[in-house]
Coordinates of C-alpha atoms and ligand atoms in Angstrom, one line a residue:
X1 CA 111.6 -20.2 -5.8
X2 CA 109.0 -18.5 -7.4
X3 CA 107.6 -15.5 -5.8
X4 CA 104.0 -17.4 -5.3
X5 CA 101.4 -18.4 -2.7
X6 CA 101.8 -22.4 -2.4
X7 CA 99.3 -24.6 -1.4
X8 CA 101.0 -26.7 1.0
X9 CA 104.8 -26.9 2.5
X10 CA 105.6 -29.5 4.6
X11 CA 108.7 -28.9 6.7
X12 CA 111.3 -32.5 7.4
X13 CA 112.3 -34.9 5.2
X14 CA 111.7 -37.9 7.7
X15 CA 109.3 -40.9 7.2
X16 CA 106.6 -38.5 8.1
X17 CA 107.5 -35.7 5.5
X18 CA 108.5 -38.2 2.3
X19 CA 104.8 -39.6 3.3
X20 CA 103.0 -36.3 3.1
X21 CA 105.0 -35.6 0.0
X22 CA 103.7 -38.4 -1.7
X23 CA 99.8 -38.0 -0.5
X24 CA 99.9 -34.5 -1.3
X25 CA 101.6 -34.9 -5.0
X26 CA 98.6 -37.5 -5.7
X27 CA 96.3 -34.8 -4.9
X28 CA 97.9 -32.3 -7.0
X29 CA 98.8 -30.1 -4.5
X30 CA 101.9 -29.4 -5.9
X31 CA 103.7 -29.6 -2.9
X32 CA 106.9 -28.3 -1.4
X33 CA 108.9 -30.1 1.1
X34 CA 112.1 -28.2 3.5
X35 CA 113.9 -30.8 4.0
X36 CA 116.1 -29.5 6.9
X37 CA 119.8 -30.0 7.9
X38 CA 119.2 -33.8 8.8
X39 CA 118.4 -35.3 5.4
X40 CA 116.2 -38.3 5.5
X41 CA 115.7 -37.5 9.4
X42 CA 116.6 -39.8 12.4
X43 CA 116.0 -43.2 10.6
X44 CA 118.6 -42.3 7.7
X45 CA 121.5 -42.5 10.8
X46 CA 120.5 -46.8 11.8
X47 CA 122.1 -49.7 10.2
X48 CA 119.5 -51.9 10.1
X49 CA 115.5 -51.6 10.0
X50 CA 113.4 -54.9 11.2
X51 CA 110.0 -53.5 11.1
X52 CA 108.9 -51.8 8.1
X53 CA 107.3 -53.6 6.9
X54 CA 107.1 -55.6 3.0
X55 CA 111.2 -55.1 4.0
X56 CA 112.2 -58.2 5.5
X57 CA 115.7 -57.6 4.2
X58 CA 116.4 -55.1 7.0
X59 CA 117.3 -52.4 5.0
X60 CA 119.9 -49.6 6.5
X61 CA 117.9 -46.4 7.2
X62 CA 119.7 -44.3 4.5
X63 CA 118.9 -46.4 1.4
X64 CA 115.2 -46.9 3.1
X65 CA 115.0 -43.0 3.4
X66 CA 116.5 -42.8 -0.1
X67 CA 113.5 -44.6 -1.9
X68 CA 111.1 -42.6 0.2
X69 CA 112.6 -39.6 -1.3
X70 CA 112.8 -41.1 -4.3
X71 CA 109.3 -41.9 -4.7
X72 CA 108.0 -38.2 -3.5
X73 CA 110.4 -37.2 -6.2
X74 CA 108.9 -39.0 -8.6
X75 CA 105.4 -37.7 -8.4
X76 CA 106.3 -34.5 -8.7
X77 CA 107.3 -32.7 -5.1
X78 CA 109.6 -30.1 -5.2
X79 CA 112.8 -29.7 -2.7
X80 CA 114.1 -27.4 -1.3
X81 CA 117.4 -28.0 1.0
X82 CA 117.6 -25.4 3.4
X83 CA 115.9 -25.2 7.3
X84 CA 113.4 -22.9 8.8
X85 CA 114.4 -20.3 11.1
X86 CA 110.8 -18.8 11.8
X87 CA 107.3 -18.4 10.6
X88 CA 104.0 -16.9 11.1
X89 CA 101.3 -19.7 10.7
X90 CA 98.0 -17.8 12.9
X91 CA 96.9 -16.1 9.5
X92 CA 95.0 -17.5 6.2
X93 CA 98.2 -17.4 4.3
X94 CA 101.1 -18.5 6.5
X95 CA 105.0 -17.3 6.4
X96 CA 107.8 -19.3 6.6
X97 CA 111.6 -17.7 6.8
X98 CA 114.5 -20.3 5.9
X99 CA 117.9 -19.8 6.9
X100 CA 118.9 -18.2 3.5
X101 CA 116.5 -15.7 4.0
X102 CA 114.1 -16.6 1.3
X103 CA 110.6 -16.5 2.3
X104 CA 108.0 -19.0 1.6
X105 CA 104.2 -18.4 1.3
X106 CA 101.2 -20.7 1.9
X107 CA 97.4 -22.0 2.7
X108 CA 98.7 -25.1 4.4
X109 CA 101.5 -26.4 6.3
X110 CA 102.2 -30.2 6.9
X111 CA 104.9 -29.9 9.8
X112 CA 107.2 -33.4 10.3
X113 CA 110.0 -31.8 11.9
X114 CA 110.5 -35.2 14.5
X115 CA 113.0 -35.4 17.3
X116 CA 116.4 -34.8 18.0
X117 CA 119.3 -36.7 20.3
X118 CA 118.9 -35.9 24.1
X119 CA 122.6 -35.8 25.8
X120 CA 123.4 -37.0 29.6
X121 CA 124.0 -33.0 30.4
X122 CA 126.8 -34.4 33.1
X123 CA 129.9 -32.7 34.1
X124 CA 132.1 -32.4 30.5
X125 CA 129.7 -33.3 28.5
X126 CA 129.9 -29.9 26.2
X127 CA 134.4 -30.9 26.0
X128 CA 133.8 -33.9 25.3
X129 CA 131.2 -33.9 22.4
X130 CA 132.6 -35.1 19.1
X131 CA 135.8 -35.7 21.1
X132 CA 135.0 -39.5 22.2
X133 CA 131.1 -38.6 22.8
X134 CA 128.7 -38.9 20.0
X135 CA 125.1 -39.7 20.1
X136 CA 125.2 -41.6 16.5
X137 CA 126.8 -44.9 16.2
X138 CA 126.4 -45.2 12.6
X139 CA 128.0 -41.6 11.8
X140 CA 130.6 -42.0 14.7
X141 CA 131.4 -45.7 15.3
X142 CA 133.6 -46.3 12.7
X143 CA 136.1 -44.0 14.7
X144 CA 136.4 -46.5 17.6
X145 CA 137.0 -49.5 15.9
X146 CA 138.9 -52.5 18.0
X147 CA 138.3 -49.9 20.3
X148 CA 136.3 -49.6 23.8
X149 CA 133.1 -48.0 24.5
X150 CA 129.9 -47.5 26.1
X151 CA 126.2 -47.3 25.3
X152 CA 124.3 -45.1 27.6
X153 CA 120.9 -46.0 27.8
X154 CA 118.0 -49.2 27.7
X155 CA 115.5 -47.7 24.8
X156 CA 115.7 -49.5 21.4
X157 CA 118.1 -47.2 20.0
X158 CA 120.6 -47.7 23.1
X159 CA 120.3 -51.8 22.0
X160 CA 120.4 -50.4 18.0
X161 CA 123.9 -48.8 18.4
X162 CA 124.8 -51.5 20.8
X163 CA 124.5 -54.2 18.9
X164 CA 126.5 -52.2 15.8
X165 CA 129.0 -51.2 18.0
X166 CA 129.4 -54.7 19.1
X167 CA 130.4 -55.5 15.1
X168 CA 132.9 -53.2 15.3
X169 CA 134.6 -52.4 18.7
X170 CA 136.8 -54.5 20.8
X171 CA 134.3 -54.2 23.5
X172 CA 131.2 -52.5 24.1
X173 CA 129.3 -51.8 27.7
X174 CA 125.6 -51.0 28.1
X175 CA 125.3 -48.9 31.1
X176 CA 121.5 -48.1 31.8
X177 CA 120.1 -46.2 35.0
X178 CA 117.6 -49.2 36.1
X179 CA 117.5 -52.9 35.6
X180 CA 114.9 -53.1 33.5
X181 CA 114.7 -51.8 29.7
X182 CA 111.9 -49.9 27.5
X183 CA 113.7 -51.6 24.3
X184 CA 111.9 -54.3 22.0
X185 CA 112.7 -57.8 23.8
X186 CA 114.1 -58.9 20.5
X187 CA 116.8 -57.0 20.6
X188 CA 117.4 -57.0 24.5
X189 CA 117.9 -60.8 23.5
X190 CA 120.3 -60.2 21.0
X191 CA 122.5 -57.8 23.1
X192 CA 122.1 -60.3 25.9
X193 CA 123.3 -63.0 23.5
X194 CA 126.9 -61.1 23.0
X195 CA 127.8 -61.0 26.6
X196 CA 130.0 -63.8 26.0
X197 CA 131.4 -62.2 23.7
X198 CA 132.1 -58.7 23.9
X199 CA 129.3 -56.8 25.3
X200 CA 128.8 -56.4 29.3
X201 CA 125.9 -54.3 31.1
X202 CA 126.2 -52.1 33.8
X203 CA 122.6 -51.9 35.5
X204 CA 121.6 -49.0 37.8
X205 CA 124.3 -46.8 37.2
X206 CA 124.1 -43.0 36.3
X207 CA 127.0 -41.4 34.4
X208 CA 128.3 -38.7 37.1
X209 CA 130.9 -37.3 34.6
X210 CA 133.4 -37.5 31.4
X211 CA 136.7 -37.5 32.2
X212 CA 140.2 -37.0 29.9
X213 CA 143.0 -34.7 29.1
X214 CA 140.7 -32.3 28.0
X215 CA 141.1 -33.2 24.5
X216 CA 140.4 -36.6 24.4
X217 CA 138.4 -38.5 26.3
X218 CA 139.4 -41.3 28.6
X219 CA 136.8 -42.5 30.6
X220 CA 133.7 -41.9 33.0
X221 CA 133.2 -41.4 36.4
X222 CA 130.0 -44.0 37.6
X223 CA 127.4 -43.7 40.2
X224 CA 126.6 -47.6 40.6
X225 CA 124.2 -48.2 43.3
X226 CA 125.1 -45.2 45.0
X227 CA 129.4 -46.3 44.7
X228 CA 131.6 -44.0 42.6
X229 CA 133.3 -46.4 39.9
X230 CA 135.8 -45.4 37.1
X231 CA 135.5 -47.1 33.8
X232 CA 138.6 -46.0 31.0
X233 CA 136.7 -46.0 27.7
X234 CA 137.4 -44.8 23.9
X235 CA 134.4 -43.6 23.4
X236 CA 130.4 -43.1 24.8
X237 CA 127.5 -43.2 22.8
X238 CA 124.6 -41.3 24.4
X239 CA 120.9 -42.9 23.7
X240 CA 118.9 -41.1 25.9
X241 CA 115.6 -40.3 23.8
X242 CA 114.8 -37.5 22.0
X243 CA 113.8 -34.2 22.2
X244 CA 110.6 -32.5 19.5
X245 CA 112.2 -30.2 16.9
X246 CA 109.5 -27.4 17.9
X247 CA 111.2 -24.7 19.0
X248 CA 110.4 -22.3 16.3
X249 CA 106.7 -23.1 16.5
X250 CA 106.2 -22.2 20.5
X251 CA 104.7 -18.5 19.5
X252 CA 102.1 -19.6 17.5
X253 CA 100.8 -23.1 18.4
X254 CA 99.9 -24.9 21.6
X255 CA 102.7 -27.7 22.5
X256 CA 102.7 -30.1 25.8
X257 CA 105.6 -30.9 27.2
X258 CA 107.5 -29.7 24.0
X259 CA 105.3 -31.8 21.5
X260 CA 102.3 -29.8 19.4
X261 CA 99.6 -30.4 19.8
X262 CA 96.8 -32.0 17.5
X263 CA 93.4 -33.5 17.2
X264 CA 91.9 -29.9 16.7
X265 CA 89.0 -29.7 13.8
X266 CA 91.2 -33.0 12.1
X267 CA 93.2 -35.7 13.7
X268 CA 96.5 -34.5 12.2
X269 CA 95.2 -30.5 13.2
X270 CA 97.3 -28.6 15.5
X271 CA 95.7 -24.9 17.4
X272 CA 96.1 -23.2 14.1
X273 CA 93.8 -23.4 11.2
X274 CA 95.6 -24.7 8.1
X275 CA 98.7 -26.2 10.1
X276 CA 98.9 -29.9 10.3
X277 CA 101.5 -32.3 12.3
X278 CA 102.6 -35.8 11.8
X279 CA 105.7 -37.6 12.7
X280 CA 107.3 -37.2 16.5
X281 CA 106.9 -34.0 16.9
X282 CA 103.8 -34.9 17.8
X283 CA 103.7 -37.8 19.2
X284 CA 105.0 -38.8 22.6
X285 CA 104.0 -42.7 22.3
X286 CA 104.6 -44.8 19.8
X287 CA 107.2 -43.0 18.1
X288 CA 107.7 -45.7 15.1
X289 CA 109.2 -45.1 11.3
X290 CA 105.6 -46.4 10.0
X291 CA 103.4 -44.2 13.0
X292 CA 105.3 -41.2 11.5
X293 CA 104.5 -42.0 7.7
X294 CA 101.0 -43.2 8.9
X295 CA 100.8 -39.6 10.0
X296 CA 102.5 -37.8 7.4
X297 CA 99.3 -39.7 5.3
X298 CA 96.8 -38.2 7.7
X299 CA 97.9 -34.7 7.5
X300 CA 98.1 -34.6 3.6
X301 CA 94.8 -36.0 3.4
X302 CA 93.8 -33.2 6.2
X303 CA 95.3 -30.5 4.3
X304 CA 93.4 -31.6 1.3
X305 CA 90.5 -31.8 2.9
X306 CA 91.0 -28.4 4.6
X307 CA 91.9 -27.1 1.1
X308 CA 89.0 -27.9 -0.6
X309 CA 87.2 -26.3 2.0
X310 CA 89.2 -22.9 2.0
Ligands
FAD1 P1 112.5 -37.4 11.8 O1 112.9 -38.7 11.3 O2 113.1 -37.0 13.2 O3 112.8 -36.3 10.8 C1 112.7 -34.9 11.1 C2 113.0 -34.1 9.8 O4 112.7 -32.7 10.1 C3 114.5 -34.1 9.5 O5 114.6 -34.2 8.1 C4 115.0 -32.7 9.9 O6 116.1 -32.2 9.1 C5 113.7 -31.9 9.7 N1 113.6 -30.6 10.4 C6 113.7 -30.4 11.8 N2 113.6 -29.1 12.0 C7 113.5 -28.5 10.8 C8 113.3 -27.1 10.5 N3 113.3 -26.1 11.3 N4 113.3 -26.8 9.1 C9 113.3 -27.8 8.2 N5 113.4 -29.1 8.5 C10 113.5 -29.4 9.8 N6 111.8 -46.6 14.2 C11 111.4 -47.7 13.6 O7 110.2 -47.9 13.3 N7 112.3 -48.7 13.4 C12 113.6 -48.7 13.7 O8 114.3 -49.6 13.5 C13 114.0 -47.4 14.2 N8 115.4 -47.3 14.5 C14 115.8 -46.2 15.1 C15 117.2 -46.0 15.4 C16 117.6 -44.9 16.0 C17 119.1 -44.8 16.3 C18 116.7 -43.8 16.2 C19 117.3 -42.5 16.8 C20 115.4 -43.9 15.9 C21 114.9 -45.1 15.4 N9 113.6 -45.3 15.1 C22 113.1 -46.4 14.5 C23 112.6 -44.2 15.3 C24 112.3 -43.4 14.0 O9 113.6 -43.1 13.4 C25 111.5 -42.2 14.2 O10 110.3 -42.5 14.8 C26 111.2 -41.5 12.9 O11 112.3 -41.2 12.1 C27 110.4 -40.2 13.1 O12 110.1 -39.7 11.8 P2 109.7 -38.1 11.6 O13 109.4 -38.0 10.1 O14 108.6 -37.7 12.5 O15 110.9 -37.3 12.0
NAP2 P1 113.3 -44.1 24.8 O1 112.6 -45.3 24.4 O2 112.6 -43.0 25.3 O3 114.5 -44.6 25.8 C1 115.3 -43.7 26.4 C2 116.2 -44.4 27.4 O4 117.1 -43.5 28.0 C3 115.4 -45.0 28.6 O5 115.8 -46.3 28.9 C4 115.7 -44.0 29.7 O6 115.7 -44.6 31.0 C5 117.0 -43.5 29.4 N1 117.3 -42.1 29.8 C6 116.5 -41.0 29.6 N2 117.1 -39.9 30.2 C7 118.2 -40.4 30.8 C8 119.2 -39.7 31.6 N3 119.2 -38.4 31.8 N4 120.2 -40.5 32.0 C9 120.3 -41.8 31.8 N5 119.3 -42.5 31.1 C10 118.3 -41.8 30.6 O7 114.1 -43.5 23.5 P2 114.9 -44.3 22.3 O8 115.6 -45.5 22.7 O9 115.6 -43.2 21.6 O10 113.7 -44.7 21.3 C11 112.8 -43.6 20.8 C12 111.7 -44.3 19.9 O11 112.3 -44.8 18.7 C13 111.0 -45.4 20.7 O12 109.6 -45.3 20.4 C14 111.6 -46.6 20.1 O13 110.6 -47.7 20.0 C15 111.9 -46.2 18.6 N6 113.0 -47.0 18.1 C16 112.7 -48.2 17.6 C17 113.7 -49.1 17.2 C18 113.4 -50.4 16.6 O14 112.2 -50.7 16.5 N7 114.3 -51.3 16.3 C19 115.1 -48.7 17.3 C20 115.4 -47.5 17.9 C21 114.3 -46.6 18.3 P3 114.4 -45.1 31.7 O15 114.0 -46.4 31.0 O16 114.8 -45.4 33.1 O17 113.4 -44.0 31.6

């Protein structure tokens, strides 16, 4: 890229980054956008989307992603596929190092850098991972077909990949620490709907460990209302939450609990002048495909704003 100072990077190429891409190419900002090592970002892994809406087709996540990208594309933002490593965002004009070393310069920075998979951190976890664990049914699922497996978890993505899983495997279990979920009742009614078929829950149990022939894995060891209990499975799928991308932003801006911190001199505004975020990386609530791109529109129109001003 050309050795130049930018007016405005935004880092992710989620609902929240496409979003700020297409805000920011309106204004003429002439805007580049990092798109890090998960293209499209955490909705580009679902099958199906219920609630974006004007999409009543539930579309999967990777064509929805695809027209998002398509459409910042279109008006002119520039890509570049690579990650950042580190950056230096307290100054006027702000720093930021990707992983091939090239160094990017600019007055604003729109950060959508969302959320990534939580695991159970239980005994085996680390042996088992990609080995029969896998916290993506849509990447991974197709691997266990006729096949059984669990769903850890009782969020809407634990339902999501239940409920695909259920398409595809010879049985699936939802195993969830409580007996009551956080997931949309819709499709807690759906998964409900398949235990005559080939879907079973397995309420107030915590996973206590993986177990196999170290290669492979086998099965789980349970802690069900306080009773060990051995279940022989293909495969788990972990959907415990997420955890904010943020890491490489602790040094220079003020996070809670992992997730940075806005509302500054603009909504979107994080403890640094100039830096915007959008998307779950800052958000601990709602969390939502459409909350991230309503987001990604606030920052741009921040960083405008802030532009005009600087
Ligand atoms: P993300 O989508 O998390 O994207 C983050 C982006 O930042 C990625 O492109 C990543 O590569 C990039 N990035 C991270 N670090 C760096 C870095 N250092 N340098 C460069 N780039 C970086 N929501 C709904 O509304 N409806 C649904 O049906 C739905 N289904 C879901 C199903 C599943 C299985 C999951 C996990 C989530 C689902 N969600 C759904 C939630 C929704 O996906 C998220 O709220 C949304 O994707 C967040 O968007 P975002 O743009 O903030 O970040
Ligand atoms: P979530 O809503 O935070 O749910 C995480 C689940 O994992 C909770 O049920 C939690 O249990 C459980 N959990 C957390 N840590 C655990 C541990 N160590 N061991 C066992 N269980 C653990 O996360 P999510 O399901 O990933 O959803 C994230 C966001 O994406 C939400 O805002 C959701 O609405 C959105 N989303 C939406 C859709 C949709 O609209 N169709 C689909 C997927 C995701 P407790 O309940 O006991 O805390």
């Amino acid at each position: 890229m050309e050795n130049k100072i930018l007016n405005t990077v935004i880092i992710g190429s989620g609902p929240a980054g496409y979003t700020a891409a297409i805000y920011c190419s309106r204004a003429m900002l002439n805007p580049v956008l990092i798109t890090g090592a998960d293209f499209g970002g955490q909705l580009a892994t679902t099958p199906e989307i219920e609630n974006w809406p004007g999409r009543s087709d539930s579309p999967d996540g990777a064509s929805l992603m695809d027209s998002l990208f398509n459409h910042a594309k279109k008006l002119g933002t520039q890509f570049v596929y690579d990650t950042v490593v580190s950056c230096s965002l307290k100054g006027e004009i702000k720093t930021l190092t990707l992983s091939s070393g090239e160094q990017l310069q600019c007055k604003s920075v729109i950060i959508c850098t969302g959320a990534k998979a939580k695991y159970l951190e239980c005994k085996n976890e680390d042996l088992y991972k990609g080995h029969g664990v896998s916290a993506c049914a849509t990447c991974d699922g197709f691997f266990f077909r006729n096949k059984t497996v669990a769903v850890v978890g009782g969020g809407s993505a634990a339902f999501t990949e239940a409920l695909y899983l259920s398409s595809l495997c010879k049985k699936v279990y939802l195993i969830h620490r409580r007996d009551s979920f956080r997931a949309e009742k819709a499709l807690v009614d759906k998964l409900k709907a398949l235990t005559d078929k080939n879907v079973q829950f397995i309420l107030n149990a915590k996973v206590d460990e993986y177990t196999g022939d170290g290669g492979t894995l086998k099965g789980i060891i349970l802690d069900v209302d306080t009773n060990k209990q051995k279940l022989s499975l293909d495969g788990v799928f972990v959907a415990v939450g997420h955890k904010a991308s943020t890491e490489i932003f602790k040094n220079d801006l003020e996070l809670e609990n992992g997730i940075i911190k806005t509302g500054y001199s603009y909504a979107t505004s994080t403890s640094c002048s100039g830096v915007f975020a959008a998307g779950d990386c800052a958000d601990d609530t709602y969390r939502q495909a459409i909350t991230s791109a309503g987001t990604g529109c606030m920052a741009a129109l921040d960083a405008v704003s802030y532009l005009e001003k600087h």
